[in-house]
Tab-separated table of C-alpha atoms in Angstrom:
chain	number	residue	atom	x	y	z
U	1473	UNK	CA	6.103	5.361	11.334
U	1474	UNK	CA	3.898	5.605	13.738
U	1475	UNK	CA	4.319	8.723	14.131
U	1476	UNK	CA	2.781	9.344	10.883
U	1477	UNK	CA	-0.176	8.141	10.370
U	1478	UNK	CA	-2.599	11.047	10.927
U	1479	UNK	CA	-0.993	13.393	8.725
U	1480	UNK	CA	-1.386	9.990	6.424
U	1481	UNK	CA	-4.791	10.470	7.291
U	1482	UNK	CA	-4.829	14.243	6.707
U	1483	UNK	CA	-3.588	13.597	2.746
U	1484	UNK	CA	-5.545	10.839	2.524
U	1485	UNK	CA	-9.359	13.090	3.471
U	1486	UNK	CA	-9.977	9.965	5.969
U	1487	UNK	CA	-8.375	12.135	9.235
U	1488	UNK	CA	-12.351	11.180	10.433
U	1489	UNK	CA	-13.117	7.726	10.062
U	1490	UNK	CA	-12.877	5.109	12.241
U	1491	UNK	CA	-9.201	2.683	10.983
U	1492	UNK	CA	-7.202	0.612	12.335
U	1493	UNK	CA	-2.666	-0.110	11.645
U	1494	UNK	CA	-1.188	-2.337	11.226
U	1495	UNK	CA	1.222	-4.061	9.002
U	1496	UNK	CA	0.972	-7.139	6.747
U	1497	UNK	CA	3.076	-10.687	5.889
U	1498	UNK	CA	1.950	-14.286	4.675
U	1499	UNK	CA	4.533	-17.173	3.417
U	1500	UNK	CA	4.479	-18.876	0.626
U	1501	UNK	CA	1.394	-20.155	0.302
U	1502	UNK	CA	-0.935	-23.027	-1.998
U	1503	UNK	CA	-3.993	-21.318	-3.323
U	1504	UNK	CA	-6.941	-21.669	-4.060
U	1505	UNK	CA	-6.736	-22.651	-7.278
U	1506	UNK	CA	-3.761	-24.967	-6.298
U	1507	UNK	CA	-1.495	-22.873	-7.733
U	1508	UNK	CA	1.774	-22.106	-5.859
U	1509	UNK	CA	2.098	-18.177	-4.586
U	1510	UNK	CA	5.073	-16.506	-4.109
U	1511	UNK	CA	4.714	-14.889	0.203
U	1512	UNK	CA	4.039	-10.919	0.015
U	1513	UNK	CA	4.451	-8.691	2.569
U	1514	UNK	CA	2.949	-5.182	2.740
U	1515	UNK	CA	5.094	-2.183	5.574
U	1516	UNK	CA	0.652	-0.646	6.095
U	1517	UNK	CA	-2.225	-0.745	6.101
U	1518	UNK	CA	-5.581	1.396	7.327
U	1519	UNK	CA	-8.046	-0.562	7.224
U	1520	UNK	CA	-10.847	1.706	7.183
U	1521	UNK	CA	-14.615	2.253	9.074
U	1522	UNK	CA	-15.448	2.501	4.873
U	1523	UNK	CA	-14.866	-0.686	3.649
U	1524	UNK	CA	-11.600	0.901	2.429
U	1525	UNK	CA	-8.138	-0.530	3.151
U	1526	UNK	CA	-5.458	0.945	1.728
U	1527	UNK	CA	-2.271	-0.557	1.126
U	1528	UNK	CA	1.108	1.053	1.865
U	1529	UNK	CA	4.105	0.988	0.402
U	1530	UNK	CA	6.665	2.979	2.471
U	1531	UNK	CA	10.036	3.833	0.194
U	1532	UNK	CA	12.850	6.199	1.032
U	1533	UNK	CA	14.599	7.838	-1.184
U	1534	UNK	CA	17.204	10.043	-2.408
U	1535	UNK	CA	15.441	11.028	-5.785
U	1536	UNK	CA	12.015	10.463	-7.166
U	1537	UNK	CA	10.829	7.270	-6.776
U	1538	UNK	CA	10.431	5.333	-9.987
U	1539	UNK	CA	8.049	2.586	-10.500
U	1540	UNK	CA	8.462	0.220	-13.176
U	1541	UNK	CA	6.558	-2.584	-14.911
U	1542	UNK	CA	7.957	-4.716	-13.337
U	1543	UNK	CA	7.884	-3.934	-9.285
U	1544	UNK	CA	4.020	-2.111	-11.129
U	1545	UNK	CA	3.045	-5.340	-11.351
U	1546	UNK	CA	4.579	-6.778	-7.925
U	1547	UNK	CA	2.246	-4.846	-5.886
U	1548	UNK	CA	-0.462	-5.885	-7.629
U	1549	UNK	CA	0.178	-8.984	-6.997
U	1550	UNK	CA	0.845	-8.438	-3.838
U	1551	UNK	CA	-2.942	-6.539	-3.643
U	1552	UNK	CA	-4.115	-9.666	-5.235
U	1553	UNK	CA	-2.701	-12.051	-2.968
U	1554	UNK	CA	-3.341	-10.237	0.806
U	1555	UNK	CA	-6.989	-9.875	-0.681
U	1556	UNK	CA	-6.577	-13.960	-1.113
U	1557	UNK	CA	-5.109	-15.332	1.643
U	1558	UNK	CA	-8.047	-12.083	3.597
U	1559	UNK	CA	-10.574	-13.813	2.165
U	1560	UNK	CA	-11.330	-9.461	1.776
U	1561	UNK	CA	-14.093	-8.312	0.395
U	1562	UNK	CA	-13.030	-4.358	1.094
U	1563	UNK	CA	-12.155	-1.975	-1.718
U	1564	UNK	CA	-8.406	-2.178	-1.955
U	1565	UNK	CA	-6.253	1.118	-2.893
U	1566	UNK	CA	-2.745	0.915	-3.142
U	1567	UNK	CA	-0.772	3.928	-1.824
U	1568	UNK	CA	2.869	4.771	-1.908
U	1569	UNK	CA	4.445	6.463	1.172
U	1570	UNK	CA	7.249	8.002	-0.235
U	1571	UNK	CA	10.292	11.095	1.105
U	1572	UNK	CA	10.894	12.184	-2.168
U	1573	UNK	CA	8.380	11.787	-4.077
U	1574	UNK	CA	7.809	8.800	-7.319
U	1575	UNK	CA	8.294	9.841	-10.766
U	1576	UNK	CA	4.287	10.120	-12.372
U	1577	UNK	CA	5.965	7.185	-15.484
U	1578	UNK	CA	3.127	4.504	-16.978
U	1579	UNK	CA	4.043	2.532	-13.863
U	1580	UNK	CA	2.330	5.161	-11.181
U	1581	UNK	CA	-0.749	4.647	-12.981
U	1582	UNK	CA	-0.979	1.888	-10.170
U	1583	UNK	CA	-0.792	3.830	-7.386
U	1584	UNK	CA	-4.889	5.047	-5.887
U	1585	UNK	CA	-3.217	7.158	-3.673
U	1586	UNK	CA	0.410	9.436	-2.527
U	1587	UNK	CA	2.279	10.700	0.115
U	1588	UNK	CA	5.293	12.915	0.170
U	1589	UNK	CA	7.101	13.994	2.702
U	1590	UNK	CA	5.559	17.047	2.807
U	1591	UNK	CA	2.616	15.745	3.660
U	1592	UNK	CA	4.040	13.367	6.402
U	1593	UNK	CA	5.572	17.013	8.197
U	1594	UNK	CA	2.958	19.753	7.364
U	1595	UNK	CA	1.449	22.038	10.928
């Protein structure tokens, strides 16, 4: 996927912004609230110089990916876990990178950005 970072940045409209790119994970932990939290993993993080972080979920499927209510909740929980563990105060954008697109259903409304296969292979 690292070969596609320029195309992802282009689609997001951030080609000219300085970025750091990595993946991220954490194990289950006890939060500041004293509660036990699940671990989390984020496929691709684009930490931008404009105080915004794109949290990218990669989905490679043969047909458009439908985000169920449960899956949307899981993505929101990952975002919240990332914020708590990293203690970032930057804006967090949920971004889906798909090979076959997204179904624009109720779950899709949780997503800030969508990058499709055509975006990854544009000239």
